[in-house]
Tab-separated table of C-alpha atoms in Angstrom:
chain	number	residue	atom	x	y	z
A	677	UNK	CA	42.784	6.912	-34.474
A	678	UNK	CA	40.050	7.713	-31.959
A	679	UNK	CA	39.072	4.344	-31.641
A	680	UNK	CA	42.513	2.403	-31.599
A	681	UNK	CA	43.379	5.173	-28.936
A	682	UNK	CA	40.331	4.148	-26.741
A	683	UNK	CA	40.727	0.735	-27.253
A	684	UNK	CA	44.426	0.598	-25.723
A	685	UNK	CA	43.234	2.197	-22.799
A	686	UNK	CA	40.373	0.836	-21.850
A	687	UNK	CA	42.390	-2.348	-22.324
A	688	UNK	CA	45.121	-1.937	-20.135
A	689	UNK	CA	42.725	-0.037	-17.928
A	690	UNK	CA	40.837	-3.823	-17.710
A	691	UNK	CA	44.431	-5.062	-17.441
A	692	UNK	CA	45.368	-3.117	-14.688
A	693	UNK	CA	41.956	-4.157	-12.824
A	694	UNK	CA	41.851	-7.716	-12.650
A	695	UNK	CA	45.557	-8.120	-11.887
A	696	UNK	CA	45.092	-6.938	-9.056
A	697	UNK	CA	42.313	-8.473	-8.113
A	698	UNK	CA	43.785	-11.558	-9.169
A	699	UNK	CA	46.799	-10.661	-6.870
A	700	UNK	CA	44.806	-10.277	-4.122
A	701	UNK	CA	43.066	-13.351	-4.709
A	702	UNK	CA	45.677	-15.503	-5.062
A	703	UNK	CA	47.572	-13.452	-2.344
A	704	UNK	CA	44.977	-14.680	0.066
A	705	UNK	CA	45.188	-18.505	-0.873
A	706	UNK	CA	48.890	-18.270	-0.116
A	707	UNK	CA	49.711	-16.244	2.548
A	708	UNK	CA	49.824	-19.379	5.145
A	709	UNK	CA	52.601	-21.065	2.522
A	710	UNK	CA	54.524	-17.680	2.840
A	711	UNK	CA	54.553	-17.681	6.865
A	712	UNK	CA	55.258	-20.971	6.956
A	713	UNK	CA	58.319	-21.255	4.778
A	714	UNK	CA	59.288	-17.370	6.792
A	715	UNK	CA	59.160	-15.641	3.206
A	716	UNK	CA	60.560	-11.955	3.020
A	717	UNK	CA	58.423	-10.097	1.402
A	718	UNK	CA	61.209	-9.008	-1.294
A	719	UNK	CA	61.917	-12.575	-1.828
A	720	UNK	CA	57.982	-12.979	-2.471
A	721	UNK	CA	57.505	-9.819	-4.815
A	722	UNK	CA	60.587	-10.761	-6.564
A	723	UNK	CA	60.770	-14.135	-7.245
A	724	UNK	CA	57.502	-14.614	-7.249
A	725	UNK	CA	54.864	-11.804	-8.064
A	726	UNK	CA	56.233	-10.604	-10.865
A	727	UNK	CA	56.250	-13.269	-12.311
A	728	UNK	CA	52.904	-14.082	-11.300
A	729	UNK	CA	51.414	-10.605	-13.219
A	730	UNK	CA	53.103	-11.628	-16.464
A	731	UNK	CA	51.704	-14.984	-16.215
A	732	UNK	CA	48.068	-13.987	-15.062
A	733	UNK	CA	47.748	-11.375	-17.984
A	734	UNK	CA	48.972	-13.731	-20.404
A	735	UNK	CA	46.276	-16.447	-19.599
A	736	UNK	CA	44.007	-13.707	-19.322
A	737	UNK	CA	44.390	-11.243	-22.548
A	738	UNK	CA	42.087	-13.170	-24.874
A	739	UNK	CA	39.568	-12.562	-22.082
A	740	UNK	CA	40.411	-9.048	-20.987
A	741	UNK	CA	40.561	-7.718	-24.732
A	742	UNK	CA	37.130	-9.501	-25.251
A	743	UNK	CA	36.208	-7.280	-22.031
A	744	UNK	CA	37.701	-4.125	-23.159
A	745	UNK	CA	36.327	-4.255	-27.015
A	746	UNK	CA	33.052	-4.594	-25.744
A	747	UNK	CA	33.098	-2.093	-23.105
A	748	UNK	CA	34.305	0.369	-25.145
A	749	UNK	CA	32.309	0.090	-28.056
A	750	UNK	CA	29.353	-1.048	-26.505
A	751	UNK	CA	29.536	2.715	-24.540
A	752	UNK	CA	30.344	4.104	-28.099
A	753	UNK	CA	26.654	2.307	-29.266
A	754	UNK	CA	25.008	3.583	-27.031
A	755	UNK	CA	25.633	7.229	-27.700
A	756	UNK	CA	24.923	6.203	-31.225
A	757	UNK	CA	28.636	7.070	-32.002
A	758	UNK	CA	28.621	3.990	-34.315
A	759	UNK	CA	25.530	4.703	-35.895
A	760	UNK	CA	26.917	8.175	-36.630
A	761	UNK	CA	30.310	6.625	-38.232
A	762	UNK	CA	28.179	4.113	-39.962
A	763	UNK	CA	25.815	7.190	-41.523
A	764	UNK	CA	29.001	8.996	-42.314
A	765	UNK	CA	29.944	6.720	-45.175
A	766	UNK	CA	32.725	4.705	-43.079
A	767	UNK	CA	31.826	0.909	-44.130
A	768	UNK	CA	31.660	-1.818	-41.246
A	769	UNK	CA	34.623	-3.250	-42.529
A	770	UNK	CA	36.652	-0.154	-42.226
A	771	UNK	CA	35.587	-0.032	-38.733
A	772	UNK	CA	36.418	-3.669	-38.061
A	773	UNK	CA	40.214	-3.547	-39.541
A	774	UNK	CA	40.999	-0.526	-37.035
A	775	UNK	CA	40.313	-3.065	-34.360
A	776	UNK	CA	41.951	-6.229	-36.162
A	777	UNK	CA	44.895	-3.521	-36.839
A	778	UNK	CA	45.317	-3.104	-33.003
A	779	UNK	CA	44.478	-6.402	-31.774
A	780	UNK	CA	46.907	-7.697	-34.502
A	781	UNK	CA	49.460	-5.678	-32.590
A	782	UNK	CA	48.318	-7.052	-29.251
A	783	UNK	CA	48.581	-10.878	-30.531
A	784	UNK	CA	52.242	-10.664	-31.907
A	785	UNK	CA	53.028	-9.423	-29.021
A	786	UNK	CA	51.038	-12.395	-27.261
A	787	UNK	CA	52.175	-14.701	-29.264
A	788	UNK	CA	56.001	-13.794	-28.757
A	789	UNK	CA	55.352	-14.133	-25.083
A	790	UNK	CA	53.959	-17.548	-25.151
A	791	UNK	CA	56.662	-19.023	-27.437
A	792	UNK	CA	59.556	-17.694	-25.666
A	793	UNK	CA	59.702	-14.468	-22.885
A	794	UNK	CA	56.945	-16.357	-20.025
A	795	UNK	CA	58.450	-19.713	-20.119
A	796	UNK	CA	61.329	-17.737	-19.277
A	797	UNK	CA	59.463	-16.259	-16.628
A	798	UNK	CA	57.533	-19.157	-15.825
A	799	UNK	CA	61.059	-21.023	-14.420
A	800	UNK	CA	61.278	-18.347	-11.559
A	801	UNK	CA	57.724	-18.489	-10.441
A	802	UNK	CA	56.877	-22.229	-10.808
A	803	UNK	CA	60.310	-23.591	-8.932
A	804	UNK	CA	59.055	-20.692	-6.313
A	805	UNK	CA	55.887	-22.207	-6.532
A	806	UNK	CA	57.044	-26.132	-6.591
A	807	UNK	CA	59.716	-25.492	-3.558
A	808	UNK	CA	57.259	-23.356	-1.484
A	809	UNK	CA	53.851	-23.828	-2.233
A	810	UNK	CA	53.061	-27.379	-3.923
A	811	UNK	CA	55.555	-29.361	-2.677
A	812	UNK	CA	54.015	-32.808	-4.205
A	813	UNK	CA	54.084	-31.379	-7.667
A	814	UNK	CA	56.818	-34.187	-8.741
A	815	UNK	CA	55.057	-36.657	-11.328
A	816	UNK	CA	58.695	-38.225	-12.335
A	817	UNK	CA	58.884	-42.004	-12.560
A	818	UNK	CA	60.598	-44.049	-9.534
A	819	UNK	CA	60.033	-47.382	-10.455
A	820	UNK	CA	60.689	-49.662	-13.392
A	821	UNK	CA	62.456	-46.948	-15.219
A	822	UNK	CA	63.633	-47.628	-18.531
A	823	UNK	CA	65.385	-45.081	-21.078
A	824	UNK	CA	68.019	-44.795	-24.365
A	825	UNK	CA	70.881	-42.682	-23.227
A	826	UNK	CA	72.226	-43.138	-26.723
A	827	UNK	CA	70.800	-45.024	-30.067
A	828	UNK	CA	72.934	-48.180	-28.810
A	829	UNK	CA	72.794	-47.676	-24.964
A	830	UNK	CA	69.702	-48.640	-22.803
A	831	UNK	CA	69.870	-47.915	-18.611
A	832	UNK	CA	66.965	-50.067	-16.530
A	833	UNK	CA	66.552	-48.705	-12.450
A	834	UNK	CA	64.100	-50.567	-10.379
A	835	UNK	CA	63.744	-47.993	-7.750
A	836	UNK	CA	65.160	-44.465	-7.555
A	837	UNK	CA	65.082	-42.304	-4.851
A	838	UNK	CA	65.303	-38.768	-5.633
A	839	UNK	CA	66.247	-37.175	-2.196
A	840	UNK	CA	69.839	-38.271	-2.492
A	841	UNK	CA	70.168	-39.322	-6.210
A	842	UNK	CA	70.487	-43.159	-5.543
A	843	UNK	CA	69.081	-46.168	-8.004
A	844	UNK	CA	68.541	-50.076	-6.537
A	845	UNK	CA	69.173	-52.862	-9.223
A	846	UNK	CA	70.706	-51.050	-12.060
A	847	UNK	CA	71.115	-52.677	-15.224
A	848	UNK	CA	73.040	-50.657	-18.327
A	849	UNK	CA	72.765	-52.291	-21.790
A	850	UNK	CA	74.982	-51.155	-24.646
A	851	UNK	CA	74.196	-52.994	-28.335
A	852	UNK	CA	76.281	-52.917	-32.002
A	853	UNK	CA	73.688	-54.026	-34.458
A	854	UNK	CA	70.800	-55.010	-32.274
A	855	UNK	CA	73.864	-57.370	-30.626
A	856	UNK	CA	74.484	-57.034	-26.990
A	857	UNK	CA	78.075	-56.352	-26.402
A	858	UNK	CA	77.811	-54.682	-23.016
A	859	UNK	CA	76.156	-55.293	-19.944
A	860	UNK	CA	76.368	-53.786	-16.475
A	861	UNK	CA	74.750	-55.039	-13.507
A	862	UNK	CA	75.055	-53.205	-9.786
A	863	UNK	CA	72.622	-53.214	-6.549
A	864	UNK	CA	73.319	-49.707	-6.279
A	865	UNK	CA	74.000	-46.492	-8.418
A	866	UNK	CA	74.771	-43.030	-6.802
A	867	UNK	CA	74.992	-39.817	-8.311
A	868	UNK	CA	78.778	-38.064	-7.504
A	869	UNK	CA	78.782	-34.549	-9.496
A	870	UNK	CA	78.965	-32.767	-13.201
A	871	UNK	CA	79.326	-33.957	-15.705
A	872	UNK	CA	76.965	-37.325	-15.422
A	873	UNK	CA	79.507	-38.656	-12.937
A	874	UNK	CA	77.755	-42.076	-10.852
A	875	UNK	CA	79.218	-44.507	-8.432
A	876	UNK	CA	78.410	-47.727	-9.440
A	877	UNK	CA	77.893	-50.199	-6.102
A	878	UNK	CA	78.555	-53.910	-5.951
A	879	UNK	CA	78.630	-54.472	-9.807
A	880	UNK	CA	79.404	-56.983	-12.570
A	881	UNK	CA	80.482	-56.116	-15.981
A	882	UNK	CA	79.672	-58.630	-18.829
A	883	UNK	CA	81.867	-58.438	-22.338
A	884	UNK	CA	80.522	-59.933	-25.067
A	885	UNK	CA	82.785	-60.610	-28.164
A	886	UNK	CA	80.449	-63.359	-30.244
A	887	UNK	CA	80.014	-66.345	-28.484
A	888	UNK	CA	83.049	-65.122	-26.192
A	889	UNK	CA	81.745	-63.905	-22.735
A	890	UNK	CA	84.743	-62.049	-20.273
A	891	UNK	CA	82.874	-61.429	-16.787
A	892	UNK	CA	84.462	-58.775	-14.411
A	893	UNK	CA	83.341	-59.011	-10.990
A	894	UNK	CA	82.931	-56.150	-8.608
A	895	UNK	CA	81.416	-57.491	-5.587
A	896	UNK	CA	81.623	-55.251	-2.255
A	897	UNK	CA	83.274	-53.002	-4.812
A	898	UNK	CA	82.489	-49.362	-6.212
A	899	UNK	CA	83.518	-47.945	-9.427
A	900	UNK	CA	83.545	-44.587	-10.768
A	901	UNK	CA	81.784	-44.307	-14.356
A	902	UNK	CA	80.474	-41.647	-16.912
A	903	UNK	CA	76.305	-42.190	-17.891
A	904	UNK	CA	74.926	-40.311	-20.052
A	905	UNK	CA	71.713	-39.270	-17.278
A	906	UNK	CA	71.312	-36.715	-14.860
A	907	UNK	CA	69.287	-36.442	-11.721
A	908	UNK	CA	67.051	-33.917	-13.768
A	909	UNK	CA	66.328	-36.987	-16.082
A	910	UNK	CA	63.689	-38.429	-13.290
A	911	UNK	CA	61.537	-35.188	-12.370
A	912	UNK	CA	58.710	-34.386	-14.298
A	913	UNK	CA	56.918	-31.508	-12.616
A	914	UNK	CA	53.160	-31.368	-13.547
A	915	UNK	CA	53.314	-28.459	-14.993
A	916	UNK	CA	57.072	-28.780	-16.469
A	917	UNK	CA	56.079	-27.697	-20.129
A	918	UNK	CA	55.655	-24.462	-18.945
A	919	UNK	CA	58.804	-23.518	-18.198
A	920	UNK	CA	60.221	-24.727	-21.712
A	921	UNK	CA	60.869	-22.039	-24.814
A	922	UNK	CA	59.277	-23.699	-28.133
A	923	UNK	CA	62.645	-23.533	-28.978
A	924	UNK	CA	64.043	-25.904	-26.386
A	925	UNK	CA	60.757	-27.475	-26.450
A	926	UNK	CA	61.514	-29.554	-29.690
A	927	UNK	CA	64.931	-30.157	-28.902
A	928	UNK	CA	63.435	-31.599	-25.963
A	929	UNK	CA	60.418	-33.480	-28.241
A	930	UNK	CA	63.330	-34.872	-30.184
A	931	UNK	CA	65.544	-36.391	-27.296
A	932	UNK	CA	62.106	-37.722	-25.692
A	933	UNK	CA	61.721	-39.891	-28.778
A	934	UNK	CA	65.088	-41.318	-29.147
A	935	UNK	CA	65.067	-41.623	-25.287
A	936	UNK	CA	62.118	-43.872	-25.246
A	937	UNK	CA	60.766	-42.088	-22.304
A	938	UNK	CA	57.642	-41.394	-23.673
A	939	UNK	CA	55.062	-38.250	-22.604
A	940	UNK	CA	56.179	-35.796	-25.961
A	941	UNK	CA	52.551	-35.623	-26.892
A	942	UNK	CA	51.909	-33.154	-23.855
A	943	UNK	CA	54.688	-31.021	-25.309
A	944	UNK	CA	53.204	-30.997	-29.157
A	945	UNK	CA	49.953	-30.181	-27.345
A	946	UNK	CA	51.699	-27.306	-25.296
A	947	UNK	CA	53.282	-25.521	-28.487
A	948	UNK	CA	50.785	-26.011	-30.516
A	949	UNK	CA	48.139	-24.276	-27.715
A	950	UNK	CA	50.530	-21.301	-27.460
A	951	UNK	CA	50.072	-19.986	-31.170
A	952	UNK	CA	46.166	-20.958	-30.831
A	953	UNK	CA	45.901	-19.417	-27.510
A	954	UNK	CA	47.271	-16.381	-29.224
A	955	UNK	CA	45.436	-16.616	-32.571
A	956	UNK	CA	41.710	-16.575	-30.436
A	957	UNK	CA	42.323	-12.971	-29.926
A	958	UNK	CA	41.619	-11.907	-33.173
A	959	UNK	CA	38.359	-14.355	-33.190
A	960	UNK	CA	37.588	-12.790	-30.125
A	961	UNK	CA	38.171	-9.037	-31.373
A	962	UNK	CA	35.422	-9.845	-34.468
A	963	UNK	CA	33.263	-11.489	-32.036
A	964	UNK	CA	32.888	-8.413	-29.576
A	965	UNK	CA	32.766	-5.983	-32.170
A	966	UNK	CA	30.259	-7.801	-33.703
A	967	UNK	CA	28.171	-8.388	-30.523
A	968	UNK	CA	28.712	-4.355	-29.410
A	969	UNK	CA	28.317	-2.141	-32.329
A	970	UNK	CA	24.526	-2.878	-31.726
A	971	UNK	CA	22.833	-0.812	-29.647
A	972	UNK	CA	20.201	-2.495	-28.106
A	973	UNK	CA	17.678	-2.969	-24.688
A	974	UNK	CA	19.817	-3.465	-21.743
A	975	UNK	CA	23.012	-1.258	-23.173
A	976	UNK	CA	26.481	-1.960	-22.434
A	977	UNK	CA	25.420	-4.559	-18.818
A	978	UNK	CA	23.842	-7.125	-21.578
A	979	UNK	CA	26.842	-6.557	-23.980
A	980	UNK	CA	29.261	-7.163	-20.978
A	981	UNK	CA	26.982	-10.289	-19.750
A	982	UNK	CA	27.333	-11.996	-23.110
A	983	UNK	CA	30.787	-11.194	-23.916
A	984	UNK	CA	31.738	-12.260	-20.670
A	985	UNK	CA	29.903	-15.487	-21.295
A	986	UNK	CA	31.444	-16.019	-24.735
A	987	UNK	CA	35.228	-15.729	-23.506
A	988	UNK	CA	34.599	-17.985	-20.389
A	989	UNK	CA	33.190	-20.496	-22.530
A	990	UNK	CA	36.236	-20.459	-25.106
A	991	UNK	CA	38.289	-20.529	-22.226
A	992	UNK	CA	36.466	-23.410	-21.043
A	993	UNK	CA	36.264	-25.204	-24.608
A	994	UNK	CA	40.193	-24.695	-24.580
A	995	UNK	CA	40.776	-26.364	-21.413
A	996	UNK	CA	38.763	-29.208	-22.631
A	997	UNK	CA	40.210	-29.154	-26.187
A	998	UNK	CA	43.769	-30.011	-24.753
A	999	UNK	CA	42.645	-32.489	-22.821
A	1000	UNK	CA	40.947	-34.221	-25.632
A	1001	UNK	CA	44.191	-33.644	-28.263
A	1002	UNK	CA	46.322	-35.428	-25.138
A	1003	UNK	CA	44.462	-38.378	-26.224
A	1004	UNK	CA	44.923	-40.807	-28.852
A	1005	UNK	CA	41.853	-40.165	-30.510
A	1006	UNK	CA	42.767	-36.908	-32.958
A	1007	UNK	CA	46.099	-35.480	-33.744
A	1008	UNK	CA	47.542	-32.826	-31.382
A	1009	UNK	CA	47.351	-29.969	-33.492
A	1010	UNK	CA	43.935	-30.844	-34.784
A	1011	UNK	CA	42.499	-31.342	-31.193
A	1012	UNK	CA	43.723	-27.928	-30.185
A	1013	UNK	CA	42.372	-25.681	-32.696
A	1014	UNK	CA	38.848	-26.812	-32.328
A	1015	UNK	CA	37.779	-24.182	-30.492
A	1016	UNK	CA	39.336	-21.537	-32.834
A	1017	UNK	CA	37.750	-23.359	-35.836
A	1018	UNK	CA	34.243	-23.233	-33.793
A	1019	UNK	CA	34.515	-19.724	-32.795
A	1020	UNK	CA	35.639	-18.719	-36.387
A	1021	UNK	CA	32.105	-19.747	-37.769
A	1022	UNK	CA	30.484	-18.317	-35.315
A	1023	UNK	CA	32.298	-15.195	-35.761
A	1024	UNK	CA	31.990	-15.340	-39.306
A	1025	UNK	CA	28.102	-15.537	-38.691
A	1026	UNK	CA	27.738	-12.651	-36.386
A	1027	UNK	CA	29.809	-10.481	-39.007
A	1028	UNK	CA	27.228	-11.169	-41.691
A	1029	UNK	CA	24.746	-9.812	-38.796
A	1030	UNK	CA	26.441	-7.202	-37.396
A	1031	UNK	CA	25.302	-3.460	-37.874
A	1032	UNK	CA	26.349	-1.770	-40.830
């Protein structure tokens, strides 16, 4: 009890300390963005800051627990409080699962938030962000687009322009049994409203019935017509998979691969990094104990020098990790848990070390 009880304080005391230097940080880098675009300041806290504390603590918990564990019980070393639980009779292991109990707390809670409540959260700040602040944050495709819009329907656009919704040399392919029985051709397709609705601009329609061929032609003529894509379908924000549930997320995985469109790797990478992401807290938590329950030379600076170096360089090994599972080279599950499956020996060496 006295532990867990100084443990969630001196947590969400670290919490509390680096969000707002973060804030201020990141308050500083923006501030010409905000007086250019004549932000309110309610607008900014609102639809932006908020948002941007959620976010900024979950990155950061895996680091600031790391922080806090070590802190604590580094202090607690030092005044040979461990030593003195450790003489009492209370095992190591005893004193290890009151920190596992807590942290196990922290990381459902963690992991909850990753899967589902910031992506939520995410969609308010990162359009903020994406309207406001990085304004060239658009990846989608423009030219040579190709995509399914059904299992027998293929759509080909040249060049699309995404300021007013408009494709040049539109081609729309519709097959029965690998047979083309459809094809429409226009210079020009326009997006009219919901639900899918496009104007189709000088166009020519061919029917295929077997050898038969029935050509309809629409030249200097527009035509009204239902297609199964959207104006969404073409913009691909960089950082896009952030604002997706894991829940959407594989519907969305699923339609990418029957679309054809390619790029569902970077979402498998993306869920898979939010359960890892939350799983390295509990590594973490048996790392610091490990590191802290020693009292040694230098007292709780040292422990707070190496901790600190520990956690940035998991950080820094996960950052690296997801670029590697992006690649072709190792599956995308794999590639992300390497730095879990690192840190686990080496927390499973520093255990068999540790004080007891």
């Amino acid at each position: 009890m006295y532990i867990g009880k100084k443990f969630v304080q001196t947590f969400f005391f670290v919490c509390l300390i680096f969000t707002l230097i973060a804030m201020s940080i990141d308050y500083i880098n923006k501030v010409d963005k905000f007086i250019e675009h004549d932000l309110s300041a309610s607008v900014i806290l609102s639809e932006y800051y908020i948002n941007f504390i959620f976010w900024i603590n979950m990155l950061l918990w895996p680091m600031f627990l790391l922080i806090a564990i070590i802190f604590f019980t580094s202090r607690m070393a030092y005044q040979s409080e461990i030593i003195s639980i450790l003489n009492a009779g209370v095992p190591f292991r005893r004193v290890l699962l009151t920190y596992l109990t807590v942290t196990g707390f922290l990381t459902l809670l963690h992991l909850f938030a990753n899967h589902h409540t910031l992506p939520l959260s995410n969609q308010t700040r990162l359009n903020f962000e994406n309207m406001y602040i990085y304004e060239q944050n658009d990846k989608g495709k423009t030219r040579d687009i190709q995509m399914y819009t059904s299992p027998d329907e293929k759509i080909y656009i040249r060049n699309y322009t995404k300021k007013d919704s408009t494709g040049r040399t539109f081609r729309l392919s519709r097959y029965d049994d690998l047979q083309l029985t459809y094809l429409l051709q226009a210079k020009k397709v326009s997006w009219i409203e919901e639900p899918n609705r496009w104007k189709i601009h000088d166009y020519t329609i061919h029917t295929f019935d077997g050898n038969d061929e029935t050509i309809e032609f629409g030249r200097g003529k527009t035509m009204d017509t239902i297609v199964n894509m959207h104006p969404s379908d073409f913009v691909r924000y960089i950082n896009q998979k952030e604002m997706v549930t894991t829940l959407d997320m594989n519907n969305f995985i699923e339609r990418e691969k029957n679309r054809g469109l390619g790029g569902s790797k970077t979402y498998i990478v993306e869920r898979a990094r939010r359960t890892a992401e939350s799983i390295s807290m509990l590594l973490l938590c048996v790392l610091g104990v490990s590191i802290a329950s020693r009292k040694v030379r230098g007292g709780t600076g040292l422990h707070l020098a190496l901790g600190i170096s520990i956690g940035a360089a998991m950080i820094l090994m996960s950052k690296f990790s997801v670029t590697f599972a992006n690649g072709d080279n190792v599956p995308a599950t794999l590639g992300v848990w390497i730095p879990n499956i690192i840190f686990s020996i080496i927390a499973y060496i520093t255990v068999s070390k540790a004080q007891k």
